[in-house]
Structures are given as C-alpha cells and as structure tokens.
Amino acid sequence: MRDQGARAAVEINAVTKRFGNVVAVADFSLEVQRGELVTLLGPSGCGKTTTLRIVAGFERPDSGRVFIFGREVTHVPPERRDVGMVFQNYALFPHMTVFQNVAFPMRIAKRPKREIREKVREYLALVRLEGLEGRYVTQLSGGQKQRVALARALARSPKILLLDEPLSALDAKIRIQLREEIRQLQQKLGITTLYVTHDQEEALSISDRIVVMNEGNIEQVGAPTEIYFRPRTLFVASFVGTMNFFTGTAVTTGGEIKLKWHEVLLSLPPGANVKPGEAISVGVRPERLSLAFDGVTIPPGHNVIPGDVSFVTFLGSIMRVEVMLADGTKVKIDLPTKEGVNPQRGQKVYLCFSPDDAVVLKT
Amino acid sequence: MRRISHEWFFLIPITVFLGLFVFYPLTRVVLRSFTDNLTGHFTLQNYLNAFTQTRYLGSLKNTLWFAGACTLVGAVGGTFVGLLASRMSPKARGMLLSFYSLPMTLSSLVVAFAFIVLLGRNGVFNIILNRYLGLPKFDLYSWHGLVVTYSFYNIPLMTLTMASVFLNLDRSLIEAARNLGAKAWQVWIYVIIPVLAPGFIAGISIVLAGMLAAFGTALALTGMAKSLLSLQIYSHASESNYNIPQASALAVVLIVVIVGSLATLNWIERRLRPGGER
Amino acid sequence: MRRDTVVALIQRSLLVLLILYIVLPLLVPLIFSFSTLWMDIVPEGFTVRWYLKIFDRPKYYRGLITSLLVAFSAVAIDVFICVPAAYAINRLRGPGGGFLRAAFKIFPLIFPPIVVGTGFVQAFNRPPLAWSGSLMLAVFAHATLGFPFMFRNVLAAFQTIDERTLSEAAASLGANLWQRFRYILIPNVIPGILSGSLLVFAISMGEFEVTSMIAGFGWRTMPLLLYRSLIDDIRTASAISGILIATSILAFLGMTLISGRVGAGKLRAAGARE
Ligand SMILES: Nc1ncnc2c1ncn2[C@@H]1O[C@H](COP(=O)(O)OP(=O)(O)OP(=O)(O)O)[C@@H](O)[C@H]1O
Ligand SMILES: [Mg+2]
C-alpha cells in the first residue's frame, strides 16, 4: 500500500473499457482530490456512466488501474470498496420503508440497533426528510426518493460519493433546488464526489472541476470558469454553452497575425500561438458580442463584421438577436435589454467584439 | 486476469438437472430407437415399422386429424371468448380469466371423470337429452367426444392468450389507420391481423403441440380403443405391450412431427408480419 | 326497459355462461362425491362417506401422503434449480440470454409428458442410476415436468424488479452476494417463487401420464388410484377427483391472492407518483 495522505482521493490511471467493438472509455486518467466535487460532462454515450461504474466496481476495466485513497481497487468487488452511489432511477428497495432503506448499509455492517436508529435520523435530517421514516418508498415523490437515495448512500459513511445523473428524472424546478442542496451537503461533509451529468448548466453550477468527455476520451479538465471561458477544443467550445465560430486561415499583416475570414481581417487575442497559413477558428460567446447600428458607435480596437438582423427573441433580462452575415452564417448575440432598443428584422447592423473576448481554436 | 462471473455458477444446478433428466433420457430414446428389441443390435426396423405398419400409420394419421380438430376448436372458441373478455370490465375479466386458468393444472383423469359424469352414457346431460327431449345420446367415447373433452383444456388456454392479445391491440392504431383513410378491410389486413398474428400463432402452437402428444384423458375415457401415436408409445413403454425401441422410435417421430408443426406455424407467422419475408 | 339495461343483462348472462363452462364440469363430480345416489338429473342425499373411505383405508391415505410428499419435493427441487437459473439468465445480455429464454419457453412443447415418460423408463434402470420404480424417480419426473412453469414465473419476477440495479445498489451499500439475495432479491421475487410453487404443486398432485409409466410396486399417487377406481369404484373416484379439484382451486386462489397483493402494491406506487 502506498502512502495514504499524499495521494489523491480517487486516481484513475489509463483505464480503457470496451463493449464489443465500442470503446466506451479510452485511456482515461484522472485524479480527484480530497473533498473535491468533480463532474463528468459529455453527450449521451460518451462513457460517463461507464467511468463511474468502473470506480464503483460494477465494471472491470480492460486495462488500467483504479485507486481509492492510495489503495488499488481495480479488482475489488463493489461491496468492499467503501463507495456510495446514487442512481439515476433511485434504485430504492421497494419492499422497505424509508427507515429500512437508509438503515440497510448499517444493518449489513452489523452496527448496533441504537446507533442505527440515531444515524438514520441524522441522515434523514441532513436531506430534510424528517418524519417520513415509516413510509414505503413507493409512496414518495421523485424528489423525496432521490433524497432517500442520497441519505442511504451517505449512511455507510463512504470514502467517496458517486452520483449518476441523479436529477435527470426530476422536473426543472426541483432539479435546481436539489442540486444546490447536494452541493451544500457535499461541502459540509467534505466528501469527495464524482458527479455525472449531461446537463452543462448543472455541471457549471456545482463543480469544483469539470471533465468534459467525448467518445470515451477526456477533452478538457478544468474549473467551470476555465471550461467556459477558455475551452481548449472545438468540441468543448461548442458543447459547453453557445459559441459563434469564425473559421478561416491565419495571415500576417503589418507584423500582426490575423484571421482572414472571407474579406474581413479579424484581430486575435494577444498571445495567440498561431502560425501563418494555419486553419483556425475564432470563437466568441453571444454575450461577448455587441451590436452597432451605425459605423460611428463601434468601440475602438474591436473586430467588426457587417450583417442583417434575421431573428429577434425577447427573453426578459436579455434579448437574443440572430444576425445573418454575407456568407449566410448565422451569429447569435445576447444583448442586455433596454426599453426602446428593438433591433428590427432586416436591419443592417455591425457585429463587434474585443479580441480579448475571443478564443482561438485549431481546426 | 479474467474472473469468471458468478452468474455461471448459478447455472450449475439447472445444467446438471437438465443434463440428467432431459438430455440423457432423450439421448437414450434416440439411441434405443435404432436397436432391436430382442438382440440389441443396430436396426432401422423400428422406423420402418412406424411408416409401414398400418397400426402406426393409422395412429399418426389419427393424431394429426385429432390434434388439428382440437386446435381448430380451441382457436375459434378461445379467440371468441378472448375477444369477449377483452371487452369486459376489468373486474369481470379478472374473474373470468381466473376461472379459465383453472383447467391448466387439472389432472387429465379428473377431467375425464368430470366428463363421464356430465356427458357419459348415463351422464346428466345425456339423461336430459335422451329421456326428456327424446334426442339421441351424445357419445363421449367417440372422436367427437374426445375433442369436446380436450376443448376443456384448449379453449381456456387459448382464451388466456387471446385476451391479452386483444387487450394489447392499441385502439389508437386502428383510429390512426382510419384517420389516414384506410377502409375497414384495409384496417384488418394491414393493422389488426399483423398485430394479432404473433400472439394467435403462439397460442395455437401451444395448443397444437400439446394435442399432438396428449393421451391421459383419452386413455381414461377410451382405453386403447382410439389409436393415437402417443397411446401407441404409451402401450409400448408401459407393461402391457413392452417394446422400448419401438416406443422410442415412435417418440422420435412424435418429436419430429411437433417440431415440424411448430416450425410451420412460425414460418406462417413471419409471413404475416408486416415487412416480413414474402 | 332501457336499452343499456338490456345490454348489461346480456353481458351479465354471457359472463355467467362462460364461467359455467368451466365451473359445471368441476361442480358435477363434486356434487357426485357428496351424494348418496345419483341416478336421475337430481342427486339424492348428502354424505361424506366416500371421503371418509379415503382417510380410513391405508391404500388411499397412503396415496394421499405419497402425492403430497412427491409434490412438495418436486416444488423444492424446482425452486432450488430455477431461482438461481432465472437470476443468471435474466442477467445474461446479448444473444445467449435471449436464446436460453426462448429455449425454456418451447422446451415443454417439444418434450411433452409422453416423451419424458419414454425417456425415464429406460434411462434409470442401470447403476449408478438404478432408480426404476423408486419414489425419487417420480419426484424427479414431476420436477422435470414442472420446472418450465417455475422458471417462467421466477424469471418474470426478476424482470419486473430490475434486479441488476437493485443488486448494484445493495452492493454499493456493502452487501455481498449472499446478503443481496437474502435481504433484497428474495423478498422482491418471492411472489413469483410462490406462484411458481403453487403451479408446480398443483400440476404434480394431478400428474398421471408420466407417473403411470414409471410407477413402482411400492407406491401409488392419488391420480394412479383414481385411474384404477375409474374402472371399478366410481364413488372413490369421485372423492379423489374432489380432492384434486380442491387442490387446483386452492392453488389458483393462492396465486390470485399473491398477484392481487402485488397488483395492489403497484397501484399504491402509481397513485403516489401523482
Ligand atoms: N453493458 C453494455 N454493453 C454494451 N455496450 C455498452 C454497455 N454499457 C455501455 N455501453 C456502450 O458504451 C458507450 C458508453 O456508454 P455510457 O453508458 O458510459 O454512456 P453515458 O455517457 O453514460 O451516456 P448517457 O448520457 O446516455 O447515459 C455507449 O456507446 C454504450 O452504448
Ligand atoms: Mg449514463
């Protein structure tokens, strides 16, 4: 056994898992630190669940190793891993009451009756379900079920908590409420957590770090702001949030490297590591774009592209404007709303953005 | 390191059981069917007998006719009752189907006895028929009698299948077809029959296979008077007319007939399926 | 009379007729078994004499005990082989699992009692399998005829509870294989096991075909006694029939009760979701 204190809570080391011809997880490596909440985010079928199930011990990797607090668990069966899991469809035991469900792991561990009773009460209080001990789980609402599932997973005092899309079966409002509660609970208990979701907003809002996955591979690992503002690949840029892309070739003009996009030359953010002749994309978030209705109000140093307003959606706090450019590209812009400012369909406008707000991505 | 998953260990009891009580006896049946009853040498005589001697040929023909008639009656009756059941209130349907599951476990001898009391020469029904209505008696011990008696198994069996088949027939499918401009007959050809066919065929497969091999009630009612393939096997395999190799050969023939019938039904079902092979 | 009333009346009487089709053939031997004389349409006198005879004469009550013994043993064997098998086959993914599930469905069709009997009479008469004529062989024969029914019920139970997820949840909470079965799986599939058991029990109690082919000299089951008495003692036959009919009815009442329980539980669950 290695030195426990120095090591990550979870270490996934070059894990690969195939199902027939499908490579569900490809050479996946990740370290999760103590007390961290790390989210696996990615489109359907990218291998999130499989990764989580490998950590839980339900799947054996074809190659690679898994460590939990320095102890190798690659071939340890799930019941001896000390890992709590919350399932998408709750997986509560239908023949048991709420109390019996939460008490189950302690009963299995042969804890004394009194201790079990106290602990169950404690955990139910933690997930705000006091008073429902005697109910059968079939008589609970979806949100209540997921709280029971959470209390049950925690009741074993696991070293690590795994959650596989725990909120996807709930409606929007409860989803937001419960995800905040999960985050607060996680921070309060300081429990190391791996969280799977395909909902980027959920990932951005609760994670310490996000792992963006695609087809079994890690695309990028980073803090939510980093993932959002500095995506490193086209996939991350387009999967997390909305991004407008301008794709072309890098050229040198006046000692400066710019992107030649059709007839327009776009300045790149300072420090962009691009060679002339390279095919690149420049990505800009809708809220980093602004509109000028004439040539005069354009802020200095901004990139400017002319176009026609093709669609306007009023959303209350913001207004989403779609602008069609000369080549037919549609660009989305989010404007803060102000009474009296109403771009009209067909109106000629200028798109503006600061080079600082753009990200450069190799294609 | 590849660990054998624990599921395989759970299959050990049933594998041992099936090996010992299904595959081993079946192998013995097949092997013995090729041996001579007296000398134990290899011979094809038993199969030759099965297809040349009139008693066996006749019994095979009887079996096919009898099973066919029973299946027909069961299919018509069961479809009718199943349709009615599907139209009933859930409570009435539950009650009806509970009663209709009863014959499934009933001893063939009990059914024989019941019909003797009810329809036998001096049965209640025949007394009414003959003494009070002046009609000829119903002959329970004829082929008709056997078909009627076995219908007590087959109609309920078919009813259980067809009731669930009719219940699963989605009304909105029919409505959608009508809405798309299909005429009544087109709805039948393109929607109803293809949807009903798999369940119906599955139902008559069970009835037909059962009837091809049935003999308990027939034995109790008519002894060996009605020559069925299964009764021929029974008489050779039990003490009365001991000839195990001949019984084995006839049993193999019976299995082949059953498998052939099931395969034919399966083939028909695939043709009826929309988009199935033409 | 209103038109709906007429329709309702027709429906009601149709239901009664359809139920009579099953009930009448079962009722008649029952009435017969409790009557002193039945020559005309209406039976005469009430007696339990024919039943008392069964409990008085060793030949008959031994037959009853033998039948019960064989039925309980066959059920026990089928539970023992089918519960693990259904668990495993429900878990098998891919074509292998599908093939096995289909095979178990058509197995009883292509391997009917007459073939089981023909196999059993010749397969178990030499050491080390010299079981001919033994009661044990009857037990195995009944277990062979009954296991598809047990298997079907238990497999359906495993399929409806989403066994895999429940097992994984229990494992993640520290339960080992034995504890998962003991605390999670068995309590959830017990309705299926009970239904299967009742079915196998009822089938075994009434089994005549194979039993008569492999019967030894030392024992008789109820259906074998019934077969004899059909020829020479129609009164005893009526009492044995009565017992066997009662067995079937009780088995089905039991199964209806079980499925009603399960159904009610589901209803409760569905109601709570709204
Ligand atoms: N048991 C299995 N057998 C065969 N293929 C599987 C199995 N489990 C997963 N896969 C395949 O592996 C790939 C990754 O699946 P996984 O369930 O990990 O995706 P996911 O990211 O969780 O997707 P989702 O968001 O839809 O849950 C998919 O292509 C899936 O079809
Ligand atoms: Mg998933």
Coordinates of C-alpha atoms in Angstrom, one line a residue, chain A residues 175-315:
Chain A
R175 CA -33.7 19.8 -10.1
I176 CA -32.2 23.2 -9.4
Q177 CA -33.2 23.2 -5.8
L178 CA -31.8 19.7 -5.2
R179 CA -28.6 20.3 -7.0
E180 CA -27.9 23.3 -4.7
E181 CA -28.7 21.1 -1.7
I182 CA -26.4 18.3 -2.9
R183 CA -23.6 20.8 -3.4
Q184 CA -24.1 22.3 0.1
L185 CA -24.2 18.9 1.7
Q186 CA -21.1 17.8 -0.1
Q187 CA -19.2 20.8 1.1
K188 CA -20.5 20.4 4.6
L189 CA -19.4 16.8 4.8
G190 CA -16.3 17.4 2.8
I191 CA -16.9 14.2 0.9
T192 CA -15.0 13.5 -2.3
T193 CA -17.6 13.3 -5.1
L194 CA -17.7 12.2 -8.7
Y195 CA -20.9 13.5 -10.4
V196 CA -22.1 12.5 -13.8
T197 CA -24.4 14.7 -15.9
H198 CA -25.1 15.7 -19.5
D199 CA -26.6 19.0 -18.4
Q200 CA -23.9 21.6 -18.8
E201 CA -25.6 24.2 -16.6
E202 CA -25.8 21.7 -13.8
A203 CA -22.1 20.9 -14.2
L204 CA -21.1 24.5 -14.3
S205 CA -23.1 25.4 -11.2
I206 CA -22.0 22.7 -8.7
S207 CA -18.5 21.5 -9.7
D208 CA -15.0 22.3 -8.4
R209 CA -13.8 20.9 -11.6
I210 CA -15.4 19.6 -14.8
V211 CA -14.2 16.8 -17.0
V212 CA -15.6 17.2 -20.5
M213 CA -15.7 13.8 -22.2
N214 CA -16.3 12.9 -25.8
E215 CA -16.4 9.3 -27.3
G216 CA -14.6 7.9 -24.3
N217 CA -11.8 10.5 -24.3
I218 CA -11.2 13.4 -22.0
E219 CA -11.4 16.7 -24.0
Q220 CA -10.6 19.0 -21.2
V221 CA -10.4 19.2 -17.4
G222 CA -10.7 22.4 -15.5
A223 CA -12.7 24.7 -13.3
P224 CA -16.1 25.7 -14.6
T225 CA -14.9 29.2 -15.5
E226 CA -11.9 27.8 -17.3
I227 CA -14.1 25.4 -19.3
Y228 CA -16.5 28.2 -20.1
F229 CA -14.1 31.0 -21.0
R230 CA -11.1 29.1 -22.2
P231 CA -12.3 25.9 -23.9
R232 CA -9.3 24.2 -25.4
T233 CA -11.0 22.3 -28.2
L234 CA -13.7 22.9 -30.7
F235 CA -15.8 20.2 -29.0
V236 CA -15.6 21.8 -25.6
A237 CA -16.3 25.2 -27.0
S238 CA -19.4 24.0 -28.8
F239 CA -20.7 21.6 -26.1
V240 CA -20.5 23.9 -23.2
G241 CA -22.6 27.0 -23.6
T242 CA -23.2 28.6 -27.0
M243 CA -20.3 29.7 -29.2
N244 CA -20.1 31.5 -32.5
F245 CA -17.3 30.4 -34.7
F246 CA -15.5 32.3 -37.5
T247 CA -13.3 29.8 -39.4
G248 CA -10.5 30.8 -41.8
T249 CA -6.8 30.9 -42.3
A250 CA -4.2 32.8 -40.3
V251 CA -2.3 35.6 -42.2
T252 CA 0.3 38.2 -41.3
T253 CA -0.5 41.8 -42.0
G254 CA 1.7 44.6 -40.7
G255 CA 3.7 42.3 -38.5
E256 CA 0.5 41.1 -36.7
I257 CA -1.2 37.7 -37.1
K258 CA -4.8 38.0 -38.0
L259 CA -7.6 35.7 -39.1
K260 CA -8.7 36.1 -42.7
W261 CA -12.4 35.4 -42.7
H262 CA -13.7 35.9 -46.2
E263 CA -12.9 39.6 -46.9
V264 CA -12.6 40.6 -43.3
L265 CA -9.5 40.6 -41.2
L266 CA -10.1 39.7 -37.5
S267 CA -7.6 40.6 -34.8
L268 CA -6.7 37.7 -32.5
P269 CA -6.3 37.9 -28.7
P270 CA -2.8 38.8 -27.6
G271 CA -0.5 35.8 -27.1
A272 CA -2.4 33.5 -29.5
N273 CA 0.0 30.9 -30.6
V274 CA -0.7 30.7 -34.3
K275 CA 1.5 30.4 -37.3
P276 CA 0.6 32.0 -40.7
G277 CA -1.2 29.6 -43.0
E278 CA -2.8 27.6 -40.2
A279 CA -6.5 26.9 -40.4
I280 CA -8.1 28.2 -37.2
S281 CA -11.4 29.1 -35.7
V282 CA -12.2 32.1 -33.6
G283 CA -15.0 31.6 -31.1
V284 CA -17.0 34.3 -29.4
R285 CA -19.8 33.8 -26.8
P286 CA -23.1 35.5 -27.6
E287 CA -22.9 37.7 -24.5
R288 CA -19.4 38.9 -25.5
L289 CA -20.7 40.2 -28.9
S290 CA -22.3 43.6 -29.2
L291 CA -24.2 45.4 -32.0
A292 CA -23.6 48.7 -33.5
F293 CA -26.4 50.2 -35.6
D294 CA -24.1 52.6 -37.5
G295 CA -20.4 52.9 -38.2
V296 CA -19.8 55.5 -35.6
T297 CA -20.5 53.8 -32.2
I298 CA -18.1 51.0 -32.8
P299 CA -15.7 50.8 -29.8
P300 CA -12.1 51.2 -30.9
G301 CA -9.9 48.1 -31.4
H302 CA -12.9 45.9 -31.9
N303 CA -13.4 43.4 -34.7
V304 CA -16.3 44.4 -36.9
I305 CA -18.4 42.3 -39.2
P306 CA -21.5 43.6 -41.0
G307 CA -24.7 41.7 -41.3
D308 CA -28.5 41.8 -41.3
V309 CA -30.7 41.1 -38.3
S310 CA -32.6 37.9 -39.1
F311 CA -34.4 37.0 -35.9
V312 CA -35.1 38.5 -32.5
T313 CA -36.2 36.8 -29.4
F314 CA -37.1 38.8 -26.3
L315 CA -36.3 36.8 -23.1

